[in-house]
Amino acid sequence: MGTNDQKRSLPHGLRLVALAGAAALTLTAGLATPLAPAPQQARAADDGKKVLTVAVAQSVDSLSPFLAVRLLSTSIHRLMYEYLTNYDPKDNRAIAGLATKWEPSADKLTWTYTIRSNSTWSDGEQATAEDAAWTFNKMMTDSGAATANGSYVGNFRRVTAPNPTELVIELKKPQATMAALDVPIVPKHVWEKVSDFSEFNNDTSFPVVGNGPFVLSGYKADSYVRLKANKSFWRGSPKFDELVFRYYKDQDAAVSALRKGEVSFVAGSPSLTPAQAESLKGADDIQVNDAPGRRFYALATNPGAKAKNGEKFGDGHPSLLDQRVRNALFRAVDREAIIDKVFRGHAVEGEGYIPPRFQDYFWKPSADRKLAYDPAEAARLLDRAGYKKNGDGKRVGKDGKPITYRVLCHATDPNDKAVGKYLQEWWGKLGIGVRLNCLDNVTDPWLAGRYDLAFDGWSVNPDPDFVLSIHTCGALPATPKDTGATDNFICDKKYDELYARQLSEYDPAKRADIVKQMESRLYDLGYMNVMAYPNAVEAFRTDQIKSITTMPAKAGNIYGQDGYWSWWSAVPADSGGSSDTASSTGVVVGIVAGVLILGGLGAFAAMRRRATAEERE
């Protein structure tokens, strides 16, 4: 269902360097409006506040950092809370966050972090090592609190805070991600009052106490999220007074709002379509940013949903349990056509699991192993697997019935629908039917395993551990009634063995080699078919945003960064003076302030939610 982000966003080499000033590439851009009942220019609110409004096409799954996995949600948490370390916006190196330095013991089993003394919570309390220790211990002892980021603490033996500026983490075995723990640190004095972490969504009382560059000041389901600048943020206050994320179910409407100046920035779902981007090029006061992305776009096959207790559930088509069938389907996908006709060149042909932007971990199959477009070979594989055509030219299953695969797609993502039509054509020539199931909410059928294939995608972080972890057996739900961290119910012992090896390998080159072996294993299993690495295509108004930081500095994205740099660094167009975005600490950063309006969420337990096409970070 797919970021992180590696969610969590996720990925992401080791962040093993101390904080260093980094001048980041700035782009001319434009400011957005505050959230208001009626359209208005996005330059400033009626009270004179400078408000940056960002149009988004994804809803928030939860405002609790213990539950959220969607890119939008985790991006908000990067604005609200500090992590132990951050990523340099220039080159993704590890730099200081809440921790000013970190070092391992000789045996690599104990890590000591020095916690800065100049970070305060927005209610005036000092942020200390005890807050970090409490955050990790809660994740270690409460399954609800481990929903989103539990993979980071599974190897922790003990976490203590000997004093306010010293955090000590003891490990069961070496762990290579200790400088890349993408976990928001929360204030103990606030969160220790929460009774059920699996249900609490952090969305009823405002402002929400945090220590990041912005403070969550308002939220309305299916409408907006509002953040105000944290004037006491240790790196320096953002240039915009507020940040607003406004939800648009219709991406064309979001683009129209940008043209009218009602919003300052459009991120897309997760990117603008080629047609939308072309329509904006050359428009007055609008600039399009088109850069290599940190996401992959894939087809995921139901491998036979099951829980840790061994109980199977769902109704995935049994033919897909045969690797020959999976490989046949992917042999019948013309990736070059997808790049040319769907993305119109705003993407790179997909191969391995991690995008080429992360060169240390990027893997692609050798020529003799590549599942290249070859419909004739696809047909032969299906024949050998015993799925032959009947007199009507239809492939039939073991039950004698014609095969028709249900493909989950996101109703808000035009790419899913476009690629889906090609699948109907390509697989139709094989004698296989395709029924697209395009939904606003793919969560429920995905969690229940009630699908055959699905469009999937995650944002990868500089350290790829999270996106790798979601395919381990340990990520499966405990029972069919529970929600695990798994993306697609994959469980393979060989893959798990490789995952454990990479996690404990500190040598960067050796670890990268193991990660590539993991990608090779995923490719061979055939449960994940990476079709493309889409560009980050986004647009902003240059009459509202004077400058903003991209990540990485050379040809990088603005929305969904591994950090808060873009919105924190953004300079209002009417600010006057130099466009230099460097803070008093000498680091260029940018974070979104204002109101974030989100849709399709509602007040539900995030533990039963799965992410959409722009999953984690």
Coordinates of C-alpha atoms in Angstrom, one line a residue, residues 82-371:
E82 CA 13.0 16.3 17.3
Y83 CA 14.6 13.0 16.5
L84 CA 17.9 12.0 18.1
T85 CA 19.7 12.7 14.8
N86 CA 18.7 14.4 11.6
Y87 CA 19.9 14.2 7.9
D88 CA 22.0 16.9 6.4
P89 CA 19.9 18.4 3.6
K90 CA 22.9 18.7 1.4
D91 CA 24.0 15.1 1.3
N92 CA 22.0 13.0 3.7
R93 CA 24.8 12.6 6.3
A94 CA 23.9 12.1 9.9
I95 CA 23.9 15.4 11.8
A96 CA 22.8 16.5 15.3
G97 CA 19.1 16.6 16.3
L98 CA 18.1 16.3 19.9
A99 CA 21.5 14.6 20.4
T100 CA 24.6 16.6 19.8
K101 CA 26.9 13.6 19.6
W102 CA 26.7 9.8 19.8
E103 CA 29.3 7.1 20.2
P104 CA 29.4 3.3 20.6
S105 CA 31.3 1.2 23.1
A106 CA 34.2 -1.0 21.8
D107 CA 31.9 -4.0 21.4
K108 CA 29.2 -1.9 19.7
L109 CA 26.6 -3.0 22.2
T110 CA 26.2 0.2 24.1
W111 CA 25.5 3.6 22.5
T112 CA 25.8 6.8 24.5
Y113 CA 24.1 10.0 23.2
T114 CA 24.7 13.5 24.5
I115 CA 21.3 15.3 24.6
R116 CA 21.4 19.0 24.0
S117 CA 20.5 21.3 26.8
N118 CA 19.0 24.1 24.7
S119 CA 15.8 22.3 23.5
T120 CA 12.6 23.1 25.3
W121 CA 9.1 21.8 24.9
S122 CA 6.5 24.3 23.7
D123 CA 4.9 24.4 27.2
G124 CA 8.3 25.6 28.6
E125 CA 9.5 22.3 30.0
Q126 CA 13.1 21.3 29.3
A127 CA 13.6 18.4 26.8
T128 CA 15.9 15.8 28.4
A129 CA 17.3 12.4 28.0
E130 CA 14.5 11.1 30.2
D131 CA 12.0 12.0 27.5
A132 CA 14.0 9.9 24.9
A133 CA 14.4 7.0 27.3
W134 CA 10.7 7.0 28.1
T135 CA 9.8 7.1 24.4
F136 CA 12.0 4.1 23.6
N137 CA 11.0 2.1 26.7
K138 CA 7.3 2.7 25.9
M139 CA 7.8 1.3 22.4
M140 CA 9.7 -1.7 23.9
T141 CA 7.0 -2.6 26.4
D142 CA 3.7 -1.5 24.8
S143 CA 2.7 -3.2 21.5
G144 CA 0.4 -0.3 20.7
A145 CA 3.3 2.2 21.0
A146 CA 5.4 0.0 18.7
T147 CA 2.9 0.0 15.9
A148 CA 4.8 2.4 13.6
N149 CA 8.4 2.2 14.6
G150 CA 8.8 -1.0 16.6
S151 CA 11.5 -2.4 14.2
Y152 CA 13.9 0.2 15.5
V153 CA 13.8 -1.0 19.1
G154 CA 13.4 -4.8 18.7
N155 CA 17.1 -5.3 19.4
F156 CA 17.2 -2.9 22.4
R157 CA 18.1 -4.6 25.7
R158 CA 17.8 -1.6 28.0
V159 CA 17.5 2.2 27.7
T160 CA 18.4 4.6 30.5
A161 CA 18.9 8.3 31.2
P162 CA 21.7 8.6 33.9
N163 CA 21.3 12.3 33.8
P164 CA 19.3 15.0 31.8
T165 CA 21.9 15.2 29.0
E166 CA 23.0 11.5 28.7
L167 CA 21.0 8.7 27.0
V168 CA 22.4 5.1 27.1
I169 CA 21.0 2.4 24.8
E170 CA 22.2 -1.1 25.4
L171 CA 21.7 -3.6 22.5
K172 CA 21.3 -7.4 22.3
K173 CA 23.6 -7.4 19.3
P174 CA 25.2 -4.7 17.1
Q175 CA 22.8 -2.5 15.2
A176 CA 23.8 -0.4 12.2
T177 CA 20.9 2.0 12.4
M178 CA 21.9 3.7 15.7
A179 CA 22.6 6.9 13.9
A180 CA 19.5 6.7 11.9
L181 CA 16.7 6.0 14.5
D182 CA 13.8 7.7 12.7
V183 CA 11.7 7.9 15.9
P184 CA 10.1 11.1 17.1
I185 CA 11.0 11.8 20.8
V186 CA 7.9 12.9 22.7
P187 CA 7.6 14.7 26.1
K188 CA 7.2 12.1 28.9
H189 CA 5.2 14.5 31.1
V190 CA 2.5 14.7 28.4
W191 CA 2.4 11.2 26.9
E192 CA 2.6 9.2 30.2
K193 CA -1.0 10.2 30.7
V194 CA -2.1 8.2 27.6
S195 CA -3.9 5.0 28.5
D196 CA -4.2 3.2 25.2
F197 CA -1.5 3.9 22.6
S198 CA -3.2 1.8 20.0
E199 CA -6.2 4.1 20.0
F200 CA -4.9 7.5 20.9
N201 CA -4.6 9.7 17.8
N202 CA -3.3 12.9 19.4
D203 CA -5.9 15.0 17.6
T204 CA -8.3 16.4 20.2
S205 CA -6.4 18.9 22.3
F206 CA -4.4 21.8 20.9
P207 CA -1.8 23.1 20.8
V208 CA 0.1 19.8 21.0
V209 CA 3.3 20.0 23.0
G210 CA 6.4 19.5 20.9
N211 CA 10.0 20.8 20.4
G212 CA 10.3 20.9 16.7
P213 CA 10.3 23.9 14.4
F214 CA 6.5 24.0 14.4
V215 CA 3.7 23.4 16.9
L216 CA 0.5 21.6 15.9
S217 CA -2.2 24.1 16.7
G218 CA -5.3 22.8 15.0
Y219 CA -6.7 19.9 13.1
K220 CA -10.0 18.9 11.5
A221 CA -10.5 15.5 9.9
D222 CA -11.1 15.7 6.2
S223 CA -10.2 19.4 6.3
Y224 CA -6.9 20.6 7.6
V225 CA -3.9 20.5 10.0
R226 CA -2.5 23.8 11.2
L227 CA 1.0 24.3 12.6
K228 CA 2.4 27.5 14.0
A229 CA 6.1 28.5 14.1
N230 CA 7.9 27.5 17.3
K231 CA 9.6 30.8 18.2
S232 CA 11.8 29.0 20.8
F233 CA 13.1 26.3 18.4
W234 CA 16.8 25.8 19.1
R235 CA 17.9 26.1 15.4
G236 CA 15.9 29.3 15.0
S237 CA 12.3 30.1 14.3
P238 CA 10.8 29.4 10.8
K239 CA 10.3 32.4 8.6
F240 CA 6.6 31.7 8.1
D241 CA 4.3 32.2 11.1
E242 CA 2.0 29.3 10.1
L243 CA 2.0 26.3 7.9
V244 CA -1.2 24.8 6.4
F245 CA -1.7 21.5 4.6
R246 CA -4.9 21.6 2.8
Y247 CA -6.5 18.4 1.4
Y248 CA -7.8 18.1 -2.2
K249 CA -9.3 14.9 -3.3
D250 CA -9.2 16.2 -6.9
Q251 CA -5.7 17.0 -7.9
D252 CA -6.8 19.2 -10.8
A253 CA -8.6 21.3 -8.2
A254 CA -5.4 21.7 -6.2
V255 CA -3.6 22.8 -9.3
S256 CA -6.3 25.3 -10.0
A257 CA -6.0 26.6 -6.5
L258 CA -2.3 27.1 -7.1
R259 CA -3.0 29.1 -10.2
K260 CA -5.4 31.4 -8.3
G261 CA -2.9 31.9 -5.5
E262 CA -5.2 30.1 -2.9
V263 CA -2.3 27.8 -2.1
S264 CA 1.4 28.3 -2.4
F265 CA 2.6 24.8 -3.1
V266 CA 1.2 21.6 -4.7
A267 CA 2.7 18.2 -3.9
G268 CA 0.4 16.0 -5.9
S269 CA -0.6 12.4 -5.2
P270 CA 2.3 11.9 -4.7
S271 CA 3.4 13.9 -7.7
L272 CA 1.8 16.1 -10.3
T273 CA 0.8 14.3 -13.4
P274 CA 2.9 15.1 -16.6
A275 CA -0.1 17.0 -18.0
Q276 CA -0.5 19.1 -14.9
A277 CA 3.2 19.9 -14.8
E278 CA 3.3 20.9 -18.4
S279 CA 0.3 23.1 -18.0
L280 CA 2.1 25.0 -15.2
K281 CA 5.4 25.5 -16.9
G282 CA 5.6 29.1 -18.1
A283 CA 2.7 30.2 -16.0
D284 CA 3.2 33.6 -14.3
D285 CA 4.7 33.4 -10.8
I286 CA 4.8 29.6 -10.8
Q287 CA 7.8 27.3 -10.8
V288 CA 7.8 23.5 -11.3
N289 CA 10.4 21.4 -9.5
D290 CA 11.1 18.1 -11.3
A291 CA 13.8 16.1 -9.6
P292 CA 14.7 12.4 -9.0
G293 CA 12.4 11.0 -6.3
R294 CA 12.9 8.8 -3.3
R295 CA 10.0 6.6 -4.0
F296 CA 9.3 3.4 -6.0
Y297 CA 6.1 2.5 -7.7
A298 CA 5.3 -1.2 -7.8
L299 CA 2.8 -4.0 -8.1
A300 CA 2.5 -6.2 -5.0
T301 CA 1.1 -9.7 -5.2
N302 CA -0.8 -11.3 -2.4
P303 CA 1.5 -14.0 -1.1
G304 CA -1.2 -15.7 0.9
A305 CA -2.0 -13.5 3.9
K306 CA -1.2 -15.0 7.2
A307 CA -0.5 -14.1 10.8
K308 CA 2.4 -14.9 13.1
N309 CA 0.3 -17.6 14.7
G310 CA 0.2 -19.4 11.4
E311 CA -3.4 -18.7 10.7
K312 CA -4.2 -17.9 7.1
F313 CA -6.8 -15.4 6.0
G314 CA -7.9 -13.4 3.0
D315 CA -8.8 -14.7 -0.4
G316 CA -5.8 -14.1 -2.7
H317 CA -5.9 -16.1 -5.9
P318 CA -4.1 -19.5 -5.3
S319 CA -2.4 -19.3 -8.7
L320 CA -0.3 -16.4 -7.4
L321 CA 1.4 -18.7 -4.9
D322 CA 3.3 -20.2 -7.9
Q323 CA 6.5 -18.2 -8.6
R324 CA 6.3 -19.0 -12.3
V325 CA 2.9 -17.3 -12.5
R326 CA 4.2 -14.2 -10.7
N327 CA 7.2 -14.0 -13.0
A328 CA 4.9 -14.5 -16.0
L329 CA 2.7 -11.6 -15.0
F330 CA 5.8 -9.3 -14.6
R331 CA 7.2 -10.5 -17.9
A332 CA 4.1 -9.2 -19.4
V333 CA 4.5 -5.6 -18.0
D334 CA 6.2 -3.2 -20.4
R335 CA 8.0 -0.9 -18.0
E336 CA 9.4 1.3 -20.9
A337 CA 5.8 1.9 -22.0
I338 CA 4.8 2.9 -18.5
I339 CA 7.7 5.4 -18.3
D340 CA 7.0 6.8 -21.7
K341 CA 3.2 6.8 -21.8
V342 CA 2.1 7.1 -18.2
F343 CA 4.9 9.1 -16.6
R344 CA 5.9 10.7 -19.9
G345 CA 9.5 10.6 -19.0
H346 CA 9.1 11.9 -15.5
A347 CA 10.4 8.7 -14.0
V348 CA 13.1 6.0 -14.4
E349 CA 12.4 2.4 -15.2
G350 CA 12.0 0.3 -12.1
E351 CA 14.4 -2.6 -11.2
G352 CA 15.4 -3.1 -7.6
Y353 CA 13.6 -2.2 -4.4
I354 CA 15.6 0.9 -3.6
P355 CA 15.6 3.9 -6.0
P356 CA 18.9 4.9 -7.8
R357 CA 18.9 8.2 -5.8
F358 CA 20.4 6.0 -3.0
Q359 CA 23.5 4.8 -5.0
D360 CA 25.0 2.9 -2.1
Y361 CA 22.0 0.6 -1.9
F362 CA 20.8 0.6 -5.5
W363 CA 20.6 -2.8 -7.1
K364 CA 19.5 -4.0 -10.5
P365 CA 19.4 -7.6 -11.9
S366 CA 22.0 -8.8 -14.3
A367 CA 20.9 -9.2 -18.0
D368 CA 20.4 -12.9 -17.7
R369 CA 18.1 -12.6 -14.6
K370 CA 16.1 -9.6 -15.5
L371 CA 12.4 -10.1 -15.9

